[in-house]
Amino acid sequence: MTDQAPDKRTQLTGRLREARKLAGLSQGQVAKLLGLHRPSVSEMEAGNRRVSSEELSQLAGLYDVSVAWLVGEVADTLDAADPKLQLAARELSKLKPEDLERLLKLLAAMRDDAPDTKGA
Amino acid sequence: MTDQAPDKRTQLTGRLREARKLAGLSQGQVAKLLGLHRPSVSEMEAGNRRVSSEELSQLAGLYDVSVAWLVGEVADTLDAADPKLQLAARELSKLKPEDLERLLKLLAAMRDDAPDTKGA
DNA sequence: TCCGGTCCGTAAGATTATCTTACCATCTGT
DNA sequence: ACAGATGGTAAGATAATCTTACGGACCGGA
């Protein structure tokens, strides 16, 4: 028990759960897809279990997120600035072009309607 | 058939060693910096030992590389993608968090609604 | 050549984490 | 209330990792 830096671990566990739910998957589904058991996934998200690098890659693929975001690493790209942006953009890529166009207009409307928060 | 898809693992181990040497560190140095023993690092690079997500982050920091590269993941999925997606991401970054949340749910619903062609 | 030092790979027993199965609580829709 | 699904947790069996140690390969100096 030489827990010296639980920050990263907590971040990972939180994001594992968040990404899973956003992907619309249950722990059981994930377990079956990764060839694991339900309790394993449960304790992974609880932080009571390690997540190997292989599992990390598989989870990232399943949830359509990057391993960098899962482990809380900051890259210098656009997606890294806002964690959820990558996920959202990923979803956008699956839309039909016409839907994407519509969504872009909607986004512009939302932004124009409520400008605020941070500048720059 | 013990080795059917060792791509990811082989890639990780190979890159672990490559990154370490490029960083000018010995296994002993890495072991001490991570609070491990020399044999552990040795077997990590040999692929006979798992690398946890925490260790992965620490190693990436030590070697000054990204975890995405270590595991063989393509980091920048966004920037290299369609210009339209990039534009969409820019719009997303201007949204308020609550709006982004709403949008994520909407996207998840759209994807869930559409017929899927079983992925990875 | 011989020596001292460093680096790395590997083995065997002790230690630890993980797996497997099972049970329980909660929530939802009928 | 019932049935189904989801998620948290416990205990023994299992498999991994840790710890220590030994040995080989390499390099520069006497």
PDB file of C-alpha atoms (C1' of nucleotides) in Angstrom:
ATOM      1  CA  MET A   1       0.000   0.000   0.000  1.00  0.00           C
ATOM      2  CA  THR A   2       2.135   2.850  -1.045  1.00  0.00           C
ATOM      3  CA  ASP A   3      -0.561   5.109  -2.323  1.00  0.00           C
ATOM      4  CA  GLN A   4       1.215   8.299  -3.016  1.00  0.00           C
ATOM      5  CA  ALA A   5      -0.691   9.772  -5.926  1.00  0.00           C
ATOM      6  CA  PRO A   6      -4.382   8.862  -5.971  1.00  0.00           C
ATOM      7  CA  ASP A   7      -5.182  11.865  -8.105  1.00  0.00           C
ATOM      8  CA  LYS A   8      -4.654  10.177 -11.395  1.00  0.00           C
ATOM      9  CA  ARG A   9      -6.397   7.089 -10.241  1.00  0.00           C
ATOM     10  CA  THR A  10      -9.450   8.955  -9.070  1.00  0.00           C
ATOM     11  CA  GLN A  11      -9.561  10.801 -12.332  1.00  0.00           C
ATOM     12  CA  LEU A  12      -9.345   7.612 -14.297  1.00  0.00           C
ATOM     13  CA  THR A  13     -12.104   5.901 -12.387  1.00  0.00           C
ATOM     14  CA  GLY A  14     -14.403   8.875 -12.678  1.00  0.00           C
ATOM     15  CA  ARG A  15     -13.854   9.116 -16.379  1.00  0.00           C
ATOM     16  CA  LEU A  16     -14.246   5.420 -16.902  1.00  0.00           C
ATOM     17  CA  ARG A  17     -17.715   5.604 -15.491  1.00  0.00           C
ATOM     18  CA  GLU A  18     -18.580   8.808 -17.259  1.00  0.00           C
ATOM     19  CA  ALA A  19     -17.422   7.536 -20.620  1.00  0.00           C
ATOM     20  CA  ARG A  20     -19.217   4.251 -20.192  1.00  0.00           C
ATOM     21  CA  LYS A  21     -22.518   5.899 -19.458  1.00  0.00           C
ATOM     22  CA  LEU A  22     -22.113   8.330 -22.293  1.00  0.00           C
ATOM     23  CA  ALA A  23     -21.470   5.366 -24.544  1.00  0.00           C
ATOM     24  CA  GLY A  24     -24.738   3.873 -23.359  1.00  0.00           C
ATOM     25  CA  LEU A  25     -23.199   0.702 -22.041  1.00  0.00           C
ATOM     26  CA  SER A  26     -23.750  -1.224 -18.830  1.00  0.00           C
ATOM     27  CA  GLN A  27     -21.002  -2.754 -16.757  1.00  0.00           C
ATOM     28  CA  GLY A  28     -22.207  -6.150 -17.870  1.00  0.00           C
ATOM     29  CA  GLN A  29     -21.942  -5.211 -21.505  1.00  0.00           C
ATOM     30  CA  VAL A  30     -18.462  -3.888 -21.064  1.00  0.00           C
ATOM     31  CA  ALA A  31     -17.427  -6.958 -19.144  1.00  0.00           C
ATOM     32  CA  LYS A  32     -18.630  -9.246 -21.886  1.00  0.00           C
ATOM     33  CA  LEU A  33     -17.042  -7.187 -24.607  1.00  0.00           C
ATOM     34  CA  LEU A  34     -13.697  -7.175 -22.839  1.00  0.00           C
ATOM     35  CA  GLY A  35     -13.894 -10.794 -21.768  1.00  0.00           C
ATOM     36  CA  LEU A  36     -14.114  -9.917 -18.095  1.00  0.00           C
ATOM     37  CA  HIS A  37     -16.619 -10.320 -15.298  1.00  0.00           C
ATOM     38  CA  ARG A  38     -19.022  -7.745 -14.043  1.00  0.00           C
ATOM     39  CA  PRO A  39     -17.381  -7.278 -10.654  1.00  0.00           C
ATOM     40  CA  SER A  40     -14.098  -6.559 -12.370  1.00  0.00           C
ATOM     41  CA  VAL A  41     -15.579  -3.643 -14.241  1.00  0.00           C
ATOM     42  CA  SER A  42     -17.327  -2.465 -11.121  1.00  0.00           C
ATOM     43  CA  GLU A  43     -14.124  -2.345  -9.115  1.00  0.00           C
ATOM     44  CA  MET A  44     -12.220  -0.808 -11.944  1.00  0.00           C
ATOM     45  CA  GLU A  45     -14.591   2.125 -11.865  1.00  0.00           C
ATOM     46  CA  ALA A  46     -14.501   2.172  -8.092  1.00  0.00           C
ATOM     47  CA  GLY A  47     -10.743   2.511  -8.124  1.00  0.00           C
ATOM     48  CA  ASN A  48     -10.240  -0.724  -6.242  1.00  0.00           C
ATOM     49  CA  ARG A  49      -8.721  -2.431  -9.217  1.00  0.00           C
ATOM     50  CA  ARG A  50      -5.921  -1.678 -11.579  1.00  0.00           C
ATOM     51  CA  VAL A  51      -6.529  -1.079 -15.231  1.00  0.00           C
ATOM     52  CA  SER A  52      -3.873  -2.476 -17.475  1.00  0.00           C
ATOM     53  CA  SER A  53      -2.672  -0.657 -20.549  1.00  0.00           C
ATOM     54  CA  GLU A  54      -4.350  -3.178 -22.798  1.00  0.00           C
ATOM     55  CA  GLU A  55      -7.629  -2.825 -21.007  1.00  0.00           C
ATOM     56  CA  LEU A  56      -7.218   0.909 -21.214  1.00  0.00           C
ATOM     57  CA  SER A  57      -6.921   0.779 -24.977  1.00  0.00           C
ATOM     58  CA  GLN A  58      -9.890  -1.511 -25.297  1.00  0.00           C
ATOM     59  CA  LEU A  59     -12.001   0.678 -23.052  1.00  0.00           C
ATOM     60  CA  ALA A  60     -11.010   3.766 -24.993  1.00  0.00           C
ATOM     61  CA  GLY A  61     -12.073   2.058 -28.193  1.00  0.00           C
ATOM     62  CA  LEU A  62     -15.341   0.926 -26.683  1.00  0.00           C
ATOM     63  CA  TYR A  63     -16.220   4.315 -25.310  1.00  0.00           C
ATOM     64  CA  ASP A  64     -14.967   6.236 -28.296  1.00  0.00           C
ATOM     65  CA  VAL A  65     -12.624   8.319 -26.231  1.00  0.00           C
ATOM     66  CA  SER A  66      -8.873   8.644 -26.198  1.00  0.00           C
ATOM     67  CA  VAL A  67      -6.653   6.938 -23.698  1.00  0.00           C
ATOM     68  CA  ALA A  68      -5.124  10.330 -23.050  1.00  0.00           C
ATOM     69  CA  TRP A  69      -8.420  11.669 -21.824  1.00  0.00           C
ATOM     70  CA  LEU A  70      -9.113   8.583 -19.754  1.00  0.00           C
ATOM     71  CA  VAL A  71      -5.901   8.933 -17.810  1.00  0.00           C
ATOM     72  CA  GLY A  72      -6.255  12.701 -17.589  1.00  0.00           C
ATOM     73  CA  GLU A  73      -3.315  13.481 -19.762  1.00  0.00           C
ATOM     74  CA  VAL A  74      -3.198  16.826 -21.444  1.00  0.00           C
ATOM     75  CA  ALA A  75      -2.153  16.910 -25.048  1.00  0.00           C
ATOM     76  CA  ASP A  76      -1.618  20.040 -27.034  1.00  0.00           C
ATOM     77  CA  THR A  77      -4.479  19.431 -29.390  1.00  0.00           C
ATOM     78  CA  LEU A  78      -7.899  20.969 -29.486  1.00  0.00           C
ATOM     79  CA  ASP A  79      -9.712  17.995 -28.074  1.00  0.00           C
ATOM     80  CA  ALA A  80      -7.599  17.942 -24.985  1.00  0.00           C
ATOM     81  CA  ALA A  81      -8.643  21.387 -23.890  1.00  0.00           C
ATOM     82  CA  ASP A  82     -12.206  20.255 -23.261  1.00  0.00           C
ATOM     83  CA  PRO A  83     -12.502  16.597 -22.345  1.00  0.00           C
ATOM     84  CA  LYS A  84     -16.037  16.193 -23.546  1.00  0.00           C
ATOM     85  CA  LEU A  85     -15.341  17.932 -26.799  1.00  0.00           C
ATOM     86  CA  GLN A  86     -13.615  14.938 -28.209  1.00  0.00           C
ATOM     87  CA  LEU A  87     -16.479  12.700 -27.322  1.00  0.00           C
ATOM     88  CA  ALA A  88     -18.957  15.113 -28.828  1.00  0.00           C
ATOM     89  CA  ALA A  89     -16.954  15.556 -31.986  1.00  0.00           C
ATOM     90  CA  ARG A  90     -16.639  11.813 -32.253  1.00  0.00           C
ATOM     91  CA  GLU A  91     -20.374  11.573 -32.171  1.00  0.00           C
ATOM     92  CA  LEU A  92     -20.631  14.280 -34.747  1.00  0.00           C
ATOM     93  CA  SER A  93     -18.536  12.261 -37.125  1.00  0.00           C
ATOM     94  CA  LYS A  94     -21.172   9.562 -37.109  1.00  0.00           C
ATOM     95  CA  LEU A  95     -23.944  11.844 -38.174  1.00  0.00           C
ATOM     96  CA  LYS A  96     -25.183  12.204 -41.689  1.00  0.00           C
ATOM     97  CA  PRO A  97     -23.893  15.351 -43.428  1.00  0.00           C
ATOM     98  CA  GLU A  98     -27.333  16.917 -43.502  1.00  0.00           C
ATOM     99  CA  ASP A  99     -27.794  16.329 -39.805  1.00  0.00           C
ATOM    100  CA  LEU A 100     -24.392  17.766 -39.155  1.00  0.00           C
ATOM    101  CA  GLU A 101     -25.294  20.886 -41.070  1.00  0.00           C
ATOM    102  CA  ARG A 102     -28.460  21.299 -39.067  1.00  0.00           C
ATOM    103  CA  LEU A 103     -26.601  20.756 -35.865  1.00  0.00           C
ATOM    104  CA  LEU A 104     -24.044  23.386 -36.759  1.00  0.00           C
ATOM    105  CA  LYS A 105     -26.787  25.926 -37.247  1.00  0.00           C
ATOM    106  CA  LEU A 106     -28.273  24.912 -33.938  1.00  0.00           C
ATOM    107  CA  LEU A 107     -24.919  25.336 -32.273  1.00  0.00           C
ATOM    108  CA  ALA A 108     -24.507  28.779 -33.731  1.00  0.00           C
ATOM    109  CA  ALA A 109     -27.951  29.676 -32.432  1.00  0.00           C
ATOM    110  CA  MET A 110     -27.143  28.429 -28.976  1.00  0.00           C
ATOM    111  CA  ARG A 111     -23.955  30.371 -28.870  1.00  0.00           C
ATOM    112  CA  ASP A 112     -25.535  33.528 -30.113  1.00  0.00           C
ATOM    113  CA  ASP A 113     -28.356  33.188 -27.637  1.00  0.00           C
ATOM    114  CA  ALA A 114     -26.159  32.861 -24.592  1.00  0.00           C
ATOM    115  CA  PRO A 115     -22.749  34.413 -24.850  1.00  0.00           C
ATOM    116  CA  ASP A 116     -20.800  34.399 -21.650  1.00  0.00           C
ATOM    117  CA  THR A 117     -18.487  32.393 -19.407  1.00  0.00           C
ATOM    118  CA  LYS A 118     -14.912  32.760 -20.417  1.00  0.00           C
ATOM    119  CA  GLY A 119     -13.509  35.146 -22.923  1.00  0.00           C
ATOM    120  CA  ALA A 120     -10.709  34.420 -25.337  1.00  0.00           C
TER     121      ALA A 120
ATOM    122  CA  MET B   1      -2.024 -19.915 -31.212  1.00  0.00           C
ATOM    123  CA  THR B   2      -0.719 -18.182 -28.238  1.00  0.00           C
ATOM    124  CA  ASP B   3      -0.063 -15.088 -30.247  1.00  0.00           C
ATOM    125  CA  GLN B   4      -3.027 -14.072 -32.243  1.00  0.00           C
ATOM    126  CA  ALA B   5      -3.204 -10.330 -31.732  1.00  0.00           C
ATOM    127  CA  PRO B   6      -0.173  -9.152 -29.802  1.00  0.00           C
ATOM    128  CA  ASP B   7      -0.039  -5.940 -31.766  1.00  0.00           C
ATOM    129  CA  LYS B   8      -0.938  -3.614 -28.969  1.00  0.00           C
ATOM    130  CA  ARG B   9       1.156  -5.349 -26.384  1.00  0.00           C
ATOM    131  CA  THR B  10       4.166  -5.713 -28.604  1.00  0.00           C
ATOM    132  CA  GLN B  11       3.823  -2.120 -29.610  1.00  0.00           C
ATOM    133  CA  LEU B  12       3.661  -0.968 -26.032  1.00  0.00           C
ATOM    134  CA  THR B  13       6.678  -2.949 -24.901  1.00  0.00           C
ATOM    135  CA  GLY B  14       8.702  -1.897 -27.874  1.00  0.00           C
ATOM    136  CA  ARG B  15       7.860   1.728 -27.380  1.00  0.00           C
ATOM    137  CA  LEU B  16       8.520   1.561 -23.680  1.00  0.00           C
ATOM    138  CA  ARG B  17      12.053   0.525 -24.367  1.00  0.00           C
ATOM    139  CA  GLU B  18      12.492   2.915 -27.228  1.00  0.00           C
ATOM    140  CA  ALA B  19      11.194   5.857 -25.236  1.00  0.00           C
ATOM    141  CA  ARG B  20      13.327   5.010 -22.252  1.00  0.00           C
ATOM    142  CA  LYS B  21      16.507   4.873 -24.274  1.00  0.00           C
ATOM    143  CA  LEU B  22      15.607   8.079 -26.054  1.00  0.00           C
ATOM    144  CA  ALA B  23      15.143   9.668 -22.663  1.00  0.00           C
ATOM    145  CA  GLY B  24      18.611   8.499 -21.714  1.00  0.00           C
ATOM    146  CA  LEU B  25      17.474   6.495 -18.728  1.00  0.00           C
ATOM    147  CA  SER B  26      18.454   3.081 -17.491  1.00  0.00           C
ATOM    148  CA  GLN B  27      16.013   0.519 -16.190  1.00  0.00           C
ATOM    149  CA  GLY B  28      17.430   1.088 -12.764  1.00  0.00           C
ATOM    150  CA  GLN B  29      16.813   4.801 -12.957  1.00  0.00           C
ATOM    151  CA  VAL B  30      13.253   4.299 -14.096  1.00  0.00           C
ATOM    152  CA  ALA B  31      12.645   1.767 -11.377  1.00  0.00           C
ATOM    153  CA  LYS B  32      13.847   4.128  -8.700  1.00  0.00           C
ATOM    154  CA  LEU B  33      11.864   7.030 -10.083  1.00  0.00           C
ATOM    155  CA  LEU B  34       8.682   4.997 -10.172  1.00  0.00           C
ATOM    156  CA  GLY B  35       9.287   3.304  -6.866  1.00  0.00           C
ATOM    157  CA  LEU B  36       9.726  -0.101  -8.449  1.00  0.00           C
ATOM    158  CA  HIS B  37      12.480  -2.673  -8.757  1.00  0.00           C
ATOM    159  CA  ARG B  38      14.734  -3.196 -11.682  1.00  0.00           C
ATOM    160  CA  PRO B  39      13.314  -6.579 -12.663  1.00  0.00           C
ATOM    161  CA  SER B  40       9.847  -5.076 -12.801  1.00  0.00           C
ATOM    162  CA  VAL B  41      10.902  -2.573 -15.415  1.00  0.00           C
ATOM    163  CA  SER B  42      12.772  -5.245 -17.274  1.00  0.00           C
ATOM    164  CA  GLU B  43       9.748  -7.486 -17.530  1.00  0.00           C
ATOM    165  CA  MET B  44       7.494  -4.605 -18.364  1.00  0.00           C
ATOM    166  CA  GLU B  45       9.564  -3.941 -21.435  1.00  0.00           C
ATOM    167  CA  ALA B  46       9.788  -7.608 -22.186  1.00  0.00           C
ATOM    168  CA  GLY B  47       6.020  -7.869 -22.254  1.00  0.00           C
ATOM    169  CA  ASN B  48       5.956 -10.369 -19.409  1.00  0.00           C
ATOM    170  CA  ARG B  49       4.374  -7.909 -17.070  1.00  0.00           C
ATOM    171  CA  ARG B  50       1.334  -5.727 -17.173  1.00  0.00           C
ATOM    172  CA  VAL B  51       1.598  -1.987 -17.120  1.00  0.00           C
ATOM    173  CA  SER B  52      -1.092  -0.301 -15.110  1.00  0.00           C
ATOM    174  CA  SER B  53      -2.708   2.928 -16.198  1.00  0.00           C
ATOM    175  CA  GLU B  54      -0.964   4.834 -13.439  1.00  0.00           C
ATOM    176  CA  GLU B  55       2.406   3.456 -14.383  1.00  0.00           C
ATOM    177  CA  LEU B  56       1.618   4.289 -17.969  1.00  0.00           C
ATOM    178  CA  SER B  57       1.027   7.915 -17.104  1.00  0.00           C
ATOM    179  CA  GLN B  58       4.169   8.105 -15.034  1.00  0.00           C
ATOM    180  CA  LEU B  59       6.236   6.500 -17.734  1.00  0.00           C
ATOM    181  CA  ALA B  60       4.833   8.856 -20.333  1.00  0.00           C
ATOM    182  CA  GLY B  61       5.789  11.765 -18.130  1.00  0.00           C
ATOM    183  CA  LEU B  62       9.235  10.399 -17.517  1.00  0.00           C
ATOM    184  CA  TYR B  63       9.940   9.717 -21.136  1.00  0.00           C
ATOM    185  CA  ASP B  64       8.273  12.888 -22.294  1.00  0.00           C
ATOM    186  CA  VAL B  65       5.939  11.082 -24.640  1.00  0.00           C
ATOM    187  CA  SER B  66       2.177  10.750 -24.766  1.00  0.00           C
ATOM    188  CA  VAL B  67       0.329   7.773 -23.411  1.00  0.00           C
ATOM    189  CA  ALA B  68      -1.442   7.612 -26.755  1.00  0.00           C
ATOM    190  CA  TRP B  69       1.816   6.991 -28.514  1.00  0.00           C
ATOM    191  CA  LEU B  70       2.924   4.449 -25.936  1.00  0.00           C
ATOM    192  CA  VAL B  71      -0.137   2.317 -26.448  1.00  0.00           C
ATOM    193  CA  GLY B  72      -0.084   2.855 -30.196  1.00  0.00           C
ATOM    194  CA  GLU B  73      -3.211   4.921 -30.331  1.00  0.00           C
ATOM    195  CA  VAL B  74      -3.587   7.651 -32.878  1.00  0.00           C
ATOM    196  CA  ALA B  75      -3.811  10.766 -30.801  1.00  0.00           C
ATOM    197  CA  ASP B  76      -5.144  13.446 -33.061  1.00  0.00           C
ATOM    198  CA  THR B  77      -8.308  11.994 -34.462  1.00  0.00           C
ATOM    199  CA  LEU B  78      -9.898  15.398 -34.620  1.00  0.00           C
ATOM    200  CA  ASP B  79      -7.481  17.691 -36.280  1.00  0.00           C
ATOM    201  CA  ALA B  80      -6.677  15.308 -39.054  1.00  0.00           C
ATOM    202  CA  ALA B  81     -10.333  14.629 -39.722  1.00  0.00           C
ATOM    203  CA  ASP B  82     -12.757  16.569 -41.866  1.00  0.00           C
ATOM    204  CA  PRO B  83     -12.561  20.327 -41.792  1.00  0.00           C
ATOM    205  CA  LYS B  84     -16.235  20.284 -41.032  1.00  0.00           C
ATOM    206  CA  LEU B  85     -15.608  18.379 -37.868  1.00  0.00           C
ATOM    207  CA  GLN B  86     -12.981  20.816 -36.842  1.00  0.00           C
ATOM    208  CA  LEU B  87     -15.429  23.624 -37.327  1.00  0.00           C
ATOM    209  CA  ALA B  88     -17.997  21.744 -35.301  1.00  0.00           C
ATOM    210  CA  ALA B  89     -15.520  21.243 -32.518  1.00  0.00           C
ATOM    211  CA  ARG B  90     -14.780  24.927 -32.486  1.00  0.00           C
ATOM    212  CA  GLU B  91     -18.426  25.658 -32.109  1.00  0.00           C
ATOM    213  CA  LEU B  92     -18.694  23.130 -29.344  1.00  0.00           C
ATOM    214  CA  SER B  93     -15.918  24.792 -27.427  1.00  0.00           C
ATOM    215  CA  LYS B  94     -17.947  27.968 -27.305  1.00  0.00           C
ATOM    216  CA  LEU B  95     -20.942  26.354 -25.696  1.00  0.00           C
ATOM    217  CA  LYS B  96     -21.811  26.645 -22.063  1.00  0.00           C
ATOM    218  CA  PRO B  97     -21.188  23.421 -20.124  1.00  0.00           C
ATOM    219  CA  GLU B  98     -24.873  22.837 -19.576  1.00  0.00           C
ATOM    220  CA  ASP B  99     -25.580  23.182 -23.249  1.00  0.00           C
ATOM    221  CA  LEU B 100     -22.774  20.831 -24.026  1.00  0.00           C
ATOM    222  CA  GLU B 101     -24.257  18.316 -21.646  1.00  0.00           C
ATOM    223  CA  ARG B 102     -27.596  18.580 -23.353  1.00  0.00           C
ATOM    224  CA  LEU B 103     -25.987  18.167 -26.714  1.00  0.00           C
ATOM    225  CA  LEU B 104     -24.130  15.070 -25.608  1.00  0.00           C
ATOM    226  CA  LYS B 105     -27.327  13.446 -24.503  1.00  0.00           C
ATOM    227  CA  LEU B 106     -28.936  14.363 -27.773  1.00  0.00           C
ATOM    228  CA  LEU B 107     -26.077  12.884 -29.731  1.00  0.00           C
ATOM    229  CA  ALA B 108     -26.174   9.726 -27.685  1.00  0.00           C
ATOM    230  CA  ALA B 109     -29.865   9.443 -28.400  1.00  0.00           C
ATOM    231  CA  MET B 110     -29.334   9.924 -32.114  1.00  0.00           C
ATOM    232  CA  ARG B 111     -26.726   7.269 -32.208  1.00  0.00           C
ATOM    233  CA  ASP B 112     -28.784   4.901 -30.149  1.00  0.00           C
ATOM    234  CA  ASP B 113     -31.701   5.425 -32.450  1.00  0.00           C
ATOM    235  CA  ALA B 114     -29.763   4.631 -35.576  1.00  0.00           C
ATOM    236  CA  PRO B 115     -29.177   1.047 -36.730  1.00  0.00           C
ATOM    237  CA  ASP B 116     -25.730  -0.046 -35.798  1.00  0.00           C
ATOM    238  CA  THR B 117     -23.224  -2.117 -37.696  1.00  0.00           C
ATOM    239  CA  LYS B 118     -21.410  -3.767 -34.830  1.00  0.00           C
ATOM    240  CA  GLY B 119     -18.083  -2.111 -34.338  1.00  0.00           C
ATOM    241  CA  ALA B 120     -14.753  -3.313 -32.927  1.00  0.00           C
TER     242      ALA B 120
ATOM    243  C1'  DT C   1      44.519 -10.048 -19.545  1.00  0.00           C
ATOM    244  C1'  DC C   2      42.415  -8.802 -15.381  1.00  0.00           C
ATOM    245  C1'  DC C   3      39.564  -5.921 -12.709  1.00  0.00           C
ATOM    246  C1'  DG C   4      35.696  -2.996 -11.100  1.00  0.00           C
ATOM    247  C1'  DG C   5      31.511  -0.937 -12.450  1.00  0.00           C
ATOM    248  C1'  DT C   6      27.099  -0.660 -14.837  1.00  0.00           C
ATOM    249  C1'  DC C   7      23.331  -2.544 -17.338  1.00  0.00           C
ATOM    250  C1'  DC C   8      20.166  -6.032 -18.304  1.00  0.00           C
ATOM    251  C1'  DG C   9      17.760 -10.732 -18.232  1.00  0.00           C
ATOM    252  C1'  DT C  10      15.969 -14.382 -15.511  1.00  0.00           C
ATOM    253  C1'  DA C  11      14.718 -17.812 -11.484  1.00  0.00           C
ATOM    254  C1'  DA C  12      12.234 -19.206  -7.034  1.00  0.00           C
ATOM    255  C1'  DG C  13       9.768 -18.494  -2.984  1.00  0.00           C
ATOM    256  C1'  DA C  14       6.906 -15.061  -0.516  1.00  0.00           C
ATOM    257  C1'  DT C  15       3.446 -11.700  -1.092  1.00  0.00           C
ATOM    258  C1'  DT C  16      -0.296  -9.458  -3.174  1.00  0.00           C
ATOM    259  C1'  DA C  17      -3.909  -8.568  -6.379  1.00  0.00           C
ATOM    260  C1'  DT C  18      -7.261 -10.459  -9.227  1.00  0.00           C
ATOM    261  C1'  DC C  19     -10.751 -13.791 -10.489  1.00  0.00           C
ATOM    262  C1'  DT C  20     -14.936 -16.410  -9.793  1.00  0.00           C
ATOM    263  C1'  DT C  21     -19.142 -17.251  -7.735  1.00  0.00           C
ATOM    264  C1'  DA C  22     -22.569 -15.746  -5.004  1.00  0.00           C
ATOM    265  C1'  DC C  23     -25.758 -12.740  -2.466  1.00  0.00           C
ATOM    266  C1'  DC C  24     -28.037  -8.251  -1.691  1.00  0.00           C
ATOM    267  C1'  DA C  25     -29.937  -3.502  -2.617  1.00  0.00           C
ATOM    268  C1'  DT C  26     -31.891  -0.336  -5.839  1.00  0.00           C
ATOM    269  C1'  DC C  27     -34.462   1.100  -9.721  1.00  0.00           C
ATOM    270  C1'  DT C  28     -37.867   0.530 -13.531  1.00  0.00           C
ATOM    271  C1'  DG C  29     -41.798  -1.040 -15.988  1.00  0.00           C
ATOM    272  C1'  DT C  30     -45.894  -4.222 -15.880  1.00  0.00           C
TER     273       DT C  30
ATOM    274  C1'  DA D   1     -46.106  -6.934  -5.690  1.00  0.00           C
ATOM    275  C1'  DC D   2     -43.550  -9.079  -9.277  1.00  0.00           C
ATOM    276  C1'  DA D   3     -39.903  -9.794 -12.647  1.00  0.00           C
ATOM    277  C1'  DG D   4     -35.927  -8.012 -14.948  1.00  0.00           C
ATOM    278  C1'  DA D   5     -31.854  -5.345 -15.109  1.00  0.00           C
ATOM    279  C1'  DT D   6     -28.085  -2.876 -12.994  1.00  0.00           C
ATOM    280  C1'  DG D   7     -24.476  -2.184  -9.768  1.00  0.00           C
ATOM    281  C1'  DG D   8     -21.891  -2.904  -5.138  1.00  0.00           C
ATOM    282  C1'  DT D   9     -19.596  -6.163  -2.241  1.00  0.00           C
ATOM    283  C1'  DA D  10     -17.736 -10.657   0.218  1.00  0.00           C
ATOM    284  C1'  DA D  11     -14.832 -14.996   0.549  1.00  0.00           C
ATOM    285  C1'  DG D  12     -12.111 -18.621  -1.073  1.00  0.00           C
ATOM    286  C1'  DA D  13      -9.394 -20.173  -5.124  1.00  0.00           C
ATOM    287  C1'  DT D  14      -6.357 -18.645  -8.565  1.00  0.00           C
ATOM    288  C1'  DA D  15      -2.884 -16.075 -10.923  1.00  0.00           C
ATOM    289  C1'  DA D  16      -0.188 -12.263 -10.991  1.00  0.00           C
ATOM    290  C1'  DT D  17       3.512  -9.445  -9.136  1.00  0.00           C
ATOM    291  C1'  DC D  18       7.232  -8.519  -5.838  1.00  0.00           C
ATOM    292  C1'  DT D  19      11.658  -9.335  -3.666  1.00  0.00           C
ATOM    293  C1'  DT D  20      16.038 -11.140  -3.591  1.00  0.00           C
ATOM    294  C1'  DA D  21      19.575 -13.187  -5.818  1.00  0.00           C
ATOM    295  C1'  DC D  22      22.592 -14.988  -9.451  1.00  0.00           C
ATOM    296  C1'  DG D  23      24.745 -14.760 -14.012  1.00  0.00           C
ATOM    297  C1'  DG D  24      26.095 -12.894 -18.531  1.00  0.00           C
ATOM    298  C1'  DA D  25      27.464  -8.961 -21.652  1.00  0.00           C
ATOM    299  C1'  DC D  26      29.676  -4.623 -22.146  1.00  0.00           C
ATOM    300  C1'  DC D  27      33.074  -0.832 -21.332  1.00  0.00           C
ATOM    301  C1'  DG D  28      37.262   1.744 -19.774  1.00  0.00           C
ATOM    302  C1'  DG D  29      41.510   1.631 -16.927  1.00  0.00           C
ATOM    303  C1'  DA D  30      45.610  -0.565 -14.801  1.00  0.00           C
TER     304       DA D  30
END
